[in-house]
PDB file of C-alpha atoms and ligand atoms in Angstrom:
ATOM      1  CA  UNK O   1     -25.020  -5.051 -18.117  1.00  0.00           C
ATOM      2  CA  UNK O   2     -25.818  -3.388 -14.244  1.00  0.00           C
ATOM      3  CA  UNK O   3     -27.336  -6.076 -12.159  1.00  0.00           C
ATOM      4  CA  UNK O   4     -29.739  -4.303  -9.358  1.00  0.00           C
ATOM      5  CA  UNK O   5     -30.550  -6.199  -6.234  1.00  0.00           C
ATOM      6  CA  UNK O   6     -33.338  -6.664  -4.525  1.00  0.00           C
ATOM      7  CA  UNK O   7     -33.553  -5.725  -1.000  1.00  0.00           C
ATOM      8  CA  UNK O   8     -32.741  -9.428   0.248  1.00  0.00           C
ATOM      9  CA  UNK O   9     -29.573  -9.655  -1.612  1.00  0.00           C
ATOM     10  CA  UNK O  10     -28.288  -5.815  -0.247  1.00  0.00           C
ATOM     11  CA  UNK O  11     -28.745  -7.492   2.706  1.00  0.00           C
ATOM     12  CA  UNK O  12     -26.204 -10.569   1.726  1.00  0.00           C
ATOM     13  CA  UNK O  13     -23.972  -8.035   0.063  1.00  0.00           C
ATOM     14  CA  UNK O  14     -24.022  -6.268   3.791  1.00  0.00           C
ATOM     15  CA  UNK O  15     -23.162  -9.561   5.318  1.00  0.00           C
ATOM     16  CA  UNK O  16     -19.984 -10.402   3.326  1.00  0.00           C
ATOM     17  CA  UNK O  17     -18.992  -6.130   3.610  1.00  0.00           C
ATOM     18  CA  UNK O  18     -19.161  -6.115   6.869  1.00  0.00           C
ATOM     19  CA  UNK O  19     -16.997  -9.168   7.445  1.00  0.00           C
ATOM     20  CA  UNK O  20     -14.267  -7.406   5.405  1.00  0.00           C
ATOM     21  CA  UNK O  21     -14.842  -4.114   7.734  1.00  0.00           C
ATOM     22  CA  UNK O  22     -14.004  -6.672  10.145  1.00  0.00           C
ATOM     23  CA  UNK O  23     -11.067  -8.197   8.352  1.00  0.00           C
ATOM     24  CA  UNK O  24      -9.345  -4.824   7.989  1.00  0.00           C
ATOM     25  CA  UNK O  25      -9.674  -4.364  11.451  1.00  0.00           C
ATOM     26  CA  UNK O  26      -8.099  -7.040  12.497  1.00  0.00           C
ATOM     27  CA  UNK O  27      -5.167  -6.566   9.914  1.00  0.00           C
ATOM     28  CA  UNK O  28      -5.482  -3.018  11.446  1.00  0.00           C
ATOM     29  CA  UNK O  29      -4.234  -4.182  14.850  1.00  0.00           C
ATOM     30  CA  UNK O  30      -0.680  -5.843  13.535  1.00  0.00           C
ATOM     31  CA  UNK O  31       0.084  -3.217  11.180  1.00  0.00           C
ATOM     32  CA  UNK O  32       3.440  -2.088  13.456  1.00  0.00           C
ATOM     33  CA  UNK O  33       7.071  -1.429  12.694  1.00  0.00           C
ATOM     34  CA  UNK O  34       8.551  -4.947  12.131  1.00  0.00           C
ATOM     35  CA  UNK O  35       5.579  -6.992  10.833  1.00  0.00           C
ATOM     36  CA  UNK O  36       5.190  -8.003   7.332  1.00  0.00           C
ATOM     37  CA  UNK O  37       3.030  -7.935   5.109  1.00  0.00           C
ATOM     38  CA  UNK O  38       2.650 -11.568   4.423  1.00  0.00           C
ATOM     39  CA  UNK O  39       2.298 -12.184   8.303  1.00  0.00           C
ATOM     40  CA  UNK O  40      -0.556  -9.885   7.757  1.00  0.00           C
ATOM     41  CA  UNK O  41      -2.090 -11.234   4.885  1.00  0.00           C
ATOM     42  CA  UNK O  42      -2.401 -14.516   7.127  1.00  0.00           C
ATOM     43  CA  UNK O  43      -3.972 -12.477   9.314  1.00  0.00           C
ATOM     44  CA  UNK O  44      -6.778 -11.806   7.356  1.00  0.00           C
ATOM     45  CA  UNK O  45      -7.082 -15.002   5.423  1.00  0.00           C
ATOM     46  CA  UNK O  46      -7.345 -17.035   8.653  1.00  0.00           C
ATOM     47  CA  UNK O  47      -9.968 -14.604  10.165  1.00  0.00           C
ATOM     48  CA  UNK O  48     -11.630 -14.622   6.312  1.00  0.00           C
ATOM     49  CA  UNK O  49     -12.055 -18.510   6.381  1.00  0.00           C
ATOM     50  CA  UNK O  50     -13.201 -18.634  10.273  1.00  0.00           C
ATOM     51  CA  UNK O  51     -16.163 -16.548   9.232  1.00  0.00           C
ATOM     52  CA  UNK O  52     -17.266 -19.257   6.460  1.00  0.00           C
ATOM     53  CA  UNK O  53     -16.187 -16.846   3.827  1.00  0.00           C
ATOM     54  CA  UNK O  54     -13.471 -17.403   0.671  1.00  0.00           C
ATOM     55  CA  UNK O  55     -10.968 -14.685   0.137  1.00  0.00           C
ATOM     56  CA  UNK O  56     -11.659 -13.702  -3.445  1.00  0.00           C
ATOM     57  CA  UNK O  57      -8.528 -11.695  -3.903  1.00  0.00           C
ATOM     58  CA  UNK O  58      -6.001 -14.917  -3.919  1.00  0.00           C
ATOM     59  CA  UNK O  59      -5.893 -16.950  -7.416  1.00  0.00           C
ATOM     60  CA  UNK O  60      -7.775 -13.854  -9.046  1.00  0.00           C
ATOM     61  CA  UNK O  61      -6.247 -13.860 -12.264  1.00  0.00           C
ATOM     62  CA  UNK O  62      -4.258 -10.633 -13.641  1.00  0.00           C
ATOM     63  CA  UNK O  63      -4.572 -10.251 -17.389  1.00  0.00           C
ATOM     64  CA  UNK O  64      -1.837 -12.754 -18.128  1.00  0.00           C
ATOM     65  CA  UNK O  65      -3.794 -15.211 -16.466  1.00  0.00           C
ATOM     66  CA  UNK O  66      -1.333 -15.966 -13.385  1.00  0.00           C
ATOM     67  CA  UNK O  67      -3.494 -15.718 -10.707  1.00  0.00           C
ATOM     68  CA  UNK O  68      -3.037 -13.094  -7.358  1.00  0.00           C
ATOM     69  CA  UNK O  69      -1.033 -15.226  -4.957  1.00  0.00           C
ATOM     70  CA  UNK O  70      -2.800 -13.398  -1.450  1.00  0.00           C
ATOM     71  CA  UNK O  71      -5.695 -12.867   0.135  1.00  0.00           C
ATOM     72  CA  UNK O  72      -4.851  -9.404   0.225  1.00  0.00           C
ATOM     73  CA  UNK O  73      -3.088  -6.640  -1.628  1.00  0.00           C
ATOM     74  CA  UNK O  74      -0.675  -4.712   0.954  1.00  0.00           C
ATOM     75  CA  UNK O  75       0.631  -1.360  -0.530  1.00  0.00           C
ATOM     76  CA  UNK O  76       3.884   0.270   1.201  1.00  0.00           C
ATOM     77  CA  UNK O  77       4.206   3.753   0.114  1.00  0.00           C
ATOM     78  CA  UNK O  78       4.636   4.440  -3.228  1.00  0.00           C
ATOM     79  CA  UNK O  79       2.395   1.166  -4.621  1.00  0.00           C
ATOM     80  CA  UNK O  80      -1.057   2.296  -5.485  1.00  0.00           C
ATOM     81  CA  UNK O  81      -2.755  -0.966  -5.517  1.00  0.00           C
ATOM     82  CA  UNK O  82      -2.149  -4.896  -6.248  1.00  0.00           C
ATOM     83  CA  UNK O  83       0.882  -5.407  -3.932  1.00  0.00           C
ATOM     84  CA  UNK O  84       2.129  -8.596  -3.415  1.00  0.00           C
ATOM     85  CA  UNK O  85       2.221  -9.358   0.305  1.00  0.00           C
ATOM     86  CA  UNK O  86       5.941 -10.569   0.945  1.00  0.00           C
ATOM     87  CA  UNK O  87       8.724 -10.797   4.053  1.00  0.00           C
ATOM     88  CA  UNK O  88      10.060  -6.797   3.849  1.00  0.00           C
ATOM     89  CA  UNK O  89       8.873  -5.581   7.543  1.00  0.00           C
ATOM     90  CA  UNK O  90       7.046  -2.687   7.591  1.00  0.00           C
ATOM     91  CA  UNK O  91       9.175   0.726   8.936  1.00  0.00           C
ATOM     92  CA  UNK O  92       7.986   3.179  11.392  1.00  0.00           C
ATOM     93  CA  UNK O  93       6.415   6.369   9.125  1.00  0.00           C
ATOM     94  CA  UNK O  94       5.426   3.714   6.174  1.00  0.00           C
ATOM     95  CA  UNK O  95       2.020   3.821   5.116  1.00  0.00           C
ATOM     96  CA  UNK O  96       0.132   0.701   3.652  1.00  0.00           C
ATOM     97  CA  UNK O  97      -3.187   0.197   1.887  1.00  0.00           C
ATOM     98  CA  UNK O  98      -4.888  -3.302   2.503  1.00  0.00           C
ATOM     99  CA  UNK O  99      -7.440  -4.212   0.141  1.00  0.00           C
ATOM    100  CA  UNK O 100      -9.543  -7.137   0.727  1.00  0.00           C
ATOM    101  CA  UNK O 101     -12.311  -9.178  -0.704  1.00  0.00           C
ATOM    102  CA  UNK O 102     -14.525 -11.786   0.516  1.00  0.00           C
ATOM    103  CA  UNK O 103     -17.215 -14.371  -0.964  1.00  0.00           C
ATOM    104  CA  UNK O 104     -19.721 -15.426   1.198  1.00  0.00           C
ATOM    105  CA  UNK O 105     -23.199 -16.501   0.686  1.00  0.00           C
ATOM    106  CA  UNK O 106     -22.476 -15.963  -2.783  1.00  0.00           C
ATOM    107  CA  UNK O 107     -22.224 -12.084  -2.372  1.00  0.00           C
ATOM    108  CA  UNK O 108     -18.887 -10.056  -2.795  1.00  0.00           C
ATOM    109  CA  UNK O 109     -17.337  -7.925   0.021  1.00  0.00           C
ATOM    110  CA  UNK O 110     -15.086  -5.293  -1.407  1.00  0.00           C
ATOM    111  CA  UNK O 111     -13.188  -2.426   0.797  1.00  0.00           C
ATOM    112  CA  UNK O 112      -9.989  -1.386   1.303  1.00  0.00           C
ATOM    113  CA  UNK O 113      -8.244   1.246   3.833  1.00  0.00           C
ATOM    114  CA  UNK O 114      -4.938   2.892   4.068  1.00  0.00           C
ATOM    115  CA  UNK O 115      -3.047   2.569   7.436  1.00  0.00           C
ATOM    116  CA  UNK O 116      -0.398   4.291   9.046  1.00  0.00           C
ATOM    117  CA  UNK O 117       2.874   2.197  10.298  1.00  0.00           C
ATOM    118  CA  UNK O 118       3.784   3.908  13.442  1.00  0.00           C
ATOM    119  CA  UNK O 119       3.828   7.658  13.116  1.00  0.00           C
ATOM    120  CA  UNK O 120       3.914   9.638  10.029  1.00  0.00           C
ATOM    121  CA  UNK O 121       4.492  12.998   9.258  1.00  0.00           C
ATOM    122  CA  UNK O 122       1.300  16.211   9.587  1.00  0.00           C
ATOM    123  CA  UNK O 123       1.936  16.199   5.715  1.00  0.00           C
ATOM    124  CA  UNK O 124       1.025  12.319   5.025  1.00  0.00           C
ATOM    125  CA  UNK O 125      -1.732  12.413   7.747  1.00  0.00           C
ATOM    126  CA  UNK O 126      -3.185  15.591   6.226  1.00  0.00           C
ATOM    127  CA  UNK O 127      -2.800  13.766   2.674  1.00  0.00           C
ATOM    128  CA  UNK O 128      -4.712  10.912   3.647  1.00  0.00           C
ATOM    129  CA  UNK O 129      -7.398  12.418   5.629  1.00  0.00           C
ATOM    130  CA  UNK O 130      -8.120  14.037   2.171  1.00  0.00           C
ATOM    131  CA  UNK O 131      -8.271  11.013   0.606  1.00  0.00           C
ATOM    132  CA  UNK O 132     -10.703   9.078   2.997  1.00  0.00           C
ATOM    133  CA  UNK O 133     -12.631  12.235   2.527  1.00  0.00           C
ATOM    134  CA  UNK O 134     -12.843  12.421  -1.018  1.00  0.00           C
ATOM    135  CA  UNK O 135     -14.586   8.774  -1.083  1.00  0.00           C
ATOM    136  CA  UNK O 136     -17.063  10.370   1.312  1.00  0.00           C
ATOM    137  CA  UNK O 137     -17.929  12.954  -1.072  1.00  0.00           C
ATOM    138  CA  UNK O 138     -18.338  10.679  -3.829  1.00  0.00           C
ATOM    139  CA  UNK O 139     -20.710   8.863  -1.653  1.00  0.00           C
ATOM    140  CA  UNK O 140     -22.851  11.657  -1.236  1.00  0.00           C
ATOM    141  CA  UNK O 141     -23.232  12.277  -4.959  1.00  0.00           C
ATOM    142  CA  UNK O 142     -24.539   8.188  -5.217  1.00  0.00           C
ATOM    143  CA  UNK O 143     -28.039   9.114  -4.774  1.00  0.00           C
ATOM    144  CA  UNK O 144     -31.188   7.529  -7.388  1.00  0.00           C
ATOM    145  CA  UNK O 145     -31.648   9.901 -10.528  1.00  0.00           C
ATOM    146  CA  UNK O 146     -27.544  11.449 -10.372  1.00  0.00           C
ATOM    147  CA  UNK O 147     -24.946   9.999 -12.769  1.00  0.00           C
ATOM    148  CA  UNK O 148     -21.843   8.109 -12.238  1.00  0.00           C
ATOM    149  CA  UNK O 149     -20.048  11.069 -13.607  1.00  0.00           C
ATOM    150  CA  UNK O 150     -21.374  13.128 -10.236  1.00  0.00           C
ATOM    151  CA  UNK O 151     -19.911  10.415  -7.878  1.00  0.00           C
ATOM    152  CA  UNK O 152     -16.393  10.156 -10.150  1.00  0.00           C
ATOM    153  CA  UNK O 153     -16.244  14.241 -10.552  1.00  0.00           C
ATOM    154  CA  UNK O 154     -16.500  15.035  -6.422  1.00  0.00           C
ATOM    155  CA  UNK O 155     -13.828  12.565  -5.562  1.00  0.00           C
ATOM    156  CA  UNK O 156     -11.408  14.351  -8.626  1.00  0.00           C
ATOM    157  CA  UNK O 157     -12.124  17.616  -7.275  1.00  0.00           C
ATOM    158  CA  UNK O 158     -12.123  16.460  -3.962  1.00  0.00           C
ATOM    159  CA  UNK O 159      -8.402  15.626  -4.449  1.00  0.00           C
ATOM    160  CA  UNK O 160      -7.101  18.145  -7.054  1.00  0.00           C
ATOM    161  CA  UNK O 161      -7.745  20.893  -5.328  1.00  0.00           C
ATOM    162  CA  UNK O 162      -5.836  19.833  -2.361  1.00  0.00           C
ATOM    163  CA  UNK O 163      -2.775  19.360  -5.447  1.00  0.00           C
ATOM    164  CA  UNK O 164      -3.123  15.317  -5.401  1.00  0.00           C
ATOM    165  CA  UNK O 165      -2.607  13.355  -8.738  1.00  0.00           C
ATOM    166  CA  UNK O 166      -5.897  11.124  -9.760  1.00  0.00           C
ATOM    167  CA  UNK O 167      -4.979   7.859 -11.222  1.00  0.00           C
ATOM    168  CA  UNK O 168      -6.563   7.220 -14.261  1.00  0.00           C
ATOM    169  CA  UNK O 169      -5.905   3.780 -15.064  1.00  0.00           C
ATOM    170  CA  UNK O 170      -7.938   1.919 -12.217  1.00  0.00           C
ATOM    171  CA  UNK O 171     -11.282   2.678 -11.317  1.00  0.00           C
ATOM    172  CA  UNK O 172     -14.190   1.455  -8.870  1.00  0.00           C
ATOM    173  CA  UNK O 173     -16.749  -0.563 -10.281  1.00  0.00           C
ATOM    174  CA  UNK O 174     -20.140  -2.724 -10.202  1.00  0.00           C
ATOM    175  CA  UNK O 175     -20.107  -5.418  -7.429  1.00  0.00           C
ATOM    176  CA  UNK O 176     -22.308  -8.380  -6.484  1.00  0.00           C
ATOM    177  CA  UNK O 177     -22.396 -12.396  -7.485  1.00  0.00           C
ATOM    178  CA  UNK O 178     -18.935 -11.029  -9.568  1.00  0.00           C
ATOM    179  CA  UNK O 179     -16.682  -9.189  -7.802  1.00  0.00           C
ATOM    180  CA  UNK O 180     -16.170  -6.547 -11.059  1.00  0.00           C
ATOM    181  CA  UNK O 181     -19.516  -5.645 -12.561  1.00  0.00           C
ATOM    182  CA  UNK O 182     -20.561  -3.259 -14.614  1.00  0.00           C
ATOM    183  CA  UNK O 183     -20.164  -0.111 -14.339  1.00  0.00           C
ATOM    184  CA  UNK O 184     -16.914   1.427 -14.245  1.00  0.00           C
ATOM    185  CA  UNK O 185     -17.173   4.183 -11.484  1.00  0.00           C
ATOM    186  CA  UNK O 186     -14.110   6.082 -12.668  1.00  0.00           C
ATOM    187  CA  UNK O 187     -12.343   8.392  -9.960  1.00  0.00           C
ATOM    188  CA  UNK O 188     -12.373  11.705 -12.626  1.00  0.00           C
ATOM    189  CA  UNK O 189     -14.790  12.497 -14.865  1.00  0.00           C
ATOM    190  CA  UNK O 190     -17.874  14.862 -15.689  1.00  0.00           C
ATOM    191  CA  UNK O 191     -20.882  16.029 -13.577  1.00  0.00           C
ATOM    192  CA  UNK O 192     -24.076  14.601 -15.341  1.00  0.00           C
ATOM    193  CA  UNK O 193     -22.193  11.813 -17.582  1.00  0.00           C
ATOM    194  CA  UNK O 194     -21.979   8.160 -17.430  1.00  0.00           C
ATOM    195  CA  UNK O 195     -24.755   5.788 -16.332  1.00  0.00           C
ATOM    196  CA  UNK O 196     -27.689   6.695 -14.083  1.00  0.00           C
ATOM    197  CA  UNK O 197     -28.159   5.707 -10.648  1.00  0.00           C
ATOM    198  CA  UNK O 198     -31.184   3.739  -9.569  1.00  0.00           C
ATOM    199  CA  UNK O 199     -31.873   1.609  -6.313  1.00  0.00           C
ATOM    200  CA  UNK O 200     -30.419  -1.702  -6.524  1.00  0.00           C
ATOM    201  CA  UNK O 201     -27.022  -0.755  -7.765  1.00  0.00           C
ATOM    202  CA  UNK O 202     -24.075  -1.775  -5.809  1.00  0.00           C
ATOM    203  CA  UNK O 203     -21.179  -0.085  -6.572  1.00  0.00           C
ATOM    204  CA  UNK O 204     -17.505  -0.080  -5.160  1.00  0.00           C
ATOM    205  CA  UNK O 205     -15.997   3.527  -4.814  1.00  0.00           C
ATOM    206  CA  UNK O 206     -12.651   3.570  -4.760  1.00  0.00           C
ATOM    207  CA  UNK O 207     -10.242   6.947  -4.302  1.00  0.00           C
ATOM    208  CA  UNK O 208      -7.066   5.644  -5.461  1.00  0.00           C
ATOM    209  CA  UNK O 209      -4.589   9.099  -5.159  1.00  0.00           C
ATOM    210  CA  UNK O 210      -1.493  10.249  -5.603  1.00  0.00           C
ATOM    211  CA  UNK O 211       0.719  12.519  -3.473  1.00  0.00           C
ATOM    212  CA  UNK O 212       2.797  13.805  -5.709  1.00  0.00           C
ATOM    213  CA  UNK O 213       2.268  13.201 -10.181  1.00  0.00           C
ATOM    214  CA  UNK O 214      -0.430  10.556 -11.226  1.00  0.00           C
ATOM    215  CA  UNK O 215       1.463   8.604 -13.663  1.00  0.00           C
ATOM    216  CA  UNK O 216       2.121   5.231 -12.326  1.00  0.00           C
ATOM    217  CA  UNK O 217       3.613   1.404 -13.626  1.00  0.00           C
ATOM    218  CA  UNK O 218       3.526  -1.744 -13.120  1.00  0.00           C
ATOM    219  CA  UNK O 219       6.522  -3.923 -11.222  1.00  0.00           C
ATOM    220  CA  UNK O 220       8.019  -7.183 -12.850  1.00  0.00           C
ATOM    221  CA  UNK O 221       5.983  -8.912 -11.065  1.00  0.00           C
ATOM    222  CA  UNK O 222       2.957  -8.001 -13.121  1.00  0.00           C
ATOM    223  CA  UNK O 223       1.016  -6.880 -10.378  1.00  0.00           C
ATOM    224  CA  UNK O 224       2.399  -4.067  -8.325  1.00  0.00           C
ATOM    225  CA  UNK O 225       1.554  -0.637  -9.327  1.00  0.00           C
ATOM    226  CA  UNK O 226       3.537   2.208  -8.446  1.00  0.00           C
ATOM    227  CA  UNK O 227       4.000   5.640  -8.741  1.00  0.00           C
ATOM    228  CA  UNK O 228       6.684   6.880 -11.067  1.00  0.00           C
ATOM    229  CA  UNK O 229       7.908  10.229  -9.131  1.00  0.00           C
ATOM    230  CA  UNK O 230       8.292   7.462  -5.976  1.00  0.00           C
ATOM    231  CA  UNK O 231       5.660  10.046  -3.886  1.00  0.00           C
ATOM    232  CA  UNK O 232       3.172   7.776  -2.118  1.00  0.00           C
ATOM    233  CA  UNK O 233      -0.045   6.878  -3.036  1.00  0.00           C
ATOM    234  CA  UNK O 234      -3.400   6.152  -0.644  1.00  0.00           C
ATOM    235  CA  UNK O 235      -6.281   4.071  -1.715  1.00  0.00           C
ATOM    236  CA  UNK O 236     -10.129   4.169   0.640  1.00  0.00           C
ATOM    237  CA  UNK O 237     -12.801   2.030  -0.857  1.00  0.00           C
ATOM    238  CA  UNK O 238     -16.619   1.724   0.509  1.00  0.00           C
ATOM    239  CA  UNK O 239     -19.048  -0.658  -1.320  1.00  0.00           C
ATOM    240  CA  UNK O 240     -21.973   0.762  -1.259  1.00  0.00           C
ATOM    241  CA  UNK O 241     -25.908   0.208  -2.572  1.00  0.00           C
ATOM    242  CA  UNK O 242     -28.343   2.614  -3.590  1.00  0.00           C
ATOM    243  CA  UNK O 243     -30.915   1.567  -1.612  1.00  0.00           C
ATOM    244  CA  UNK O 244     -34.455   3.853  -0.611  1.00  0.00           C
ATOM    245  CA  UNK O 245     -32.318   6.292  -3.573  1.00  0.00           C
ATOM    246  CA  UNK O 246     -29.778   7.412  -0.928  1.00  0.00           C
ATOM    247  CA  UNK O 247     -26.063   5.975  -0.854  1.00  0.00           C
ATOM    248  CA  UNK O 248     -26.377   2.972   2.003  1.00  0.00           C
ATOM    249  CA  UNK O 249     -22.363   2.528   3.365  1.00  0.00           C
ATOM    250  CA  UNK O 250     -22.245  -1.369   3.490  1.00  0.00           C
ATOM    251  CA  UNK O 251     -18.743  -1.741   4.106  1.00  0.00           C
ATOM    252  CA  UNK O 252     -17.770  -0.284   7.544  1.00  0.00           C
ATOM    253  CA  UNK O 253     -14.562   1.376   9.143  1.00  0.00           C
ATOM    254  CA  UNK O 254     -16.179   1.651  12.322  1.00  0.00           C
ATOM    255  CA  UNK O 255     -14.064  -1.806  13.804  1.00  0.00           C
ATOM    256  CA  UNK O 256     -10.953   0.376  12.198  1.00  0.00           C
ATOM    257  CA  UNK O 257     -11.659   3.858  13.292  1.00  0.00           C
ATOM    258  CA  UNK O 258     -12.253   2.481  16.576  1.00  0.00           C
ATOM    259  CA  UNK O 259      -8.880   0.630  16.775  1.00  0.00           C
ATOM    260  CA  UNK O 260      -7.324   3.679  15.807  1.00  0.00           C
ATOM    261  CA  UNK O 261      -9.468   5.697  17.880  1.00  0.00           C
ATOM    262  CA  UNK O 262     -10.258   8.597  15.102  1.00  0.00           C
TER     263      UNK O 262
HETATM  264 MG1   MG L   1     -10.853  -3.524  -3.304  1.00  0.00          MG
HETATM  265 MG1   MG L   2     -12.749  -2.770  -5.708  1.00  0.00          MG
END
């Protein structure tokens, strides 16, 4: 069942996105060679909490039931999503993903952004500039009257034609009182397919893409996700609503891209 908000609750859902824009950010700035990734998941838990919000990510259960132990999930490398923040520093070329989710004022904040440890190489730059890119072009496609199937088949073609590996097994989805709602906005799939768009939806595009092949598995400790040819992977994620039938971005990078000074 797709919940569609009215225009006062896009406006809560804004709220509690934009405080995780801000939450990256501020991740953003101790992502260096020699910090780790639990120091930065206290980071953001800390600045999550000072804002009045509740980290949704930690005690999130996986589907054994043992619940995520983190405010966020920190990715090095060749994890696609769900790391498990721990004491390993962070290297100079690494790359990490930090995905982060908030509750506050009984709205879910949902975005996530890949970040570069130090420098990296033209190649991974170039490879995650395509990804960021390909959730923009899904974006576009999330417009009143197109199809989930438009937004999911821009960000697959988006990314295989630059050669990158789709991963099939996660996908974006529904957000609002529930951090997963329906629908499933898959990151592949058909032009015209899938469930319609209509104002009130609030969805959470993902891109989560593979350098190299897109098969992937899980680590022992049930959560982390890797790829299985050890190439990296890069994960972007926007929550956004359909809201006067165009795409409105309610997340934000702009407190990142800043920092970074993109
Ligand atoms: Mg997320
Ligand atoms: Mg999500």
């Amino acid at each position: 069942m797709i919940f569609l908000k009215t225009e006062d609750e896009i406006e809560l859902m804004r709220v509690a996105n934009l405080l995780v824009g801000k939450t990256l950010a501020e991740v953003g700035k101790n992502v260096l060679p020699g910090v780790t990734t639990n120091q930065l998941n206290k980071v953001a838990e800390e600045y999550i909490r000072d804002h009045g919000a509740t980290p949704t990510f930690l005690g999130f259960p996986n589907p054994y039931g043992e619940p995520f132990p983190a405010a966020i999930c920190a990715s090095v490398n060749d994890q696609v999503v769900h790391g498990v923040p721990n004491d390993e520093p962070l290297k100079d070329g690494d790359i990490v993903s930090v995905d982060c989710g908030v509750l506050l004022n009984g709205f879910n904040g949902d975005s996530c952004y890949t970040f570069c440890v130090g420098e990296v190489s033209d190649e991974v730059s170039a490879f995650l500039q395509t990804v960021k890119e390909s959730l923009y072009s899904g974006i576009e496609k999330a417009v009143a009257g197109n199809r989930i199937g438009d937004i999911s088949n821009a960000v697959q073609l988006h990314n295989e034609s630059k050669g990158y590996g789709i991963v099939r097994e996660f996908v974006g989805h529904g957000i609002g009182r529930k951090m997963h709602e329906d629908p499933q906005v898959p990151n592949y799939g058909r032009r015209g397919n899938g469930p319609m768009l209509k104002n009130g939806m609030c969805l959470a595009i993902e891109p989560m893409v593979t350098m190299g092949k897109p098969q992937i598995y899980m680590m022992p400790d049930k959560w982390t996700i890797r790829t299985r040819d050890g190439k990296l992977a890069a994960h972007y994620e926007h929550t956004i609503a359909i809201h006067n039938g165009k795409a409105d971005i309610l997340s934000s990078f702009k407190e990142i891209e800043e920092l970074l000074k993109y």
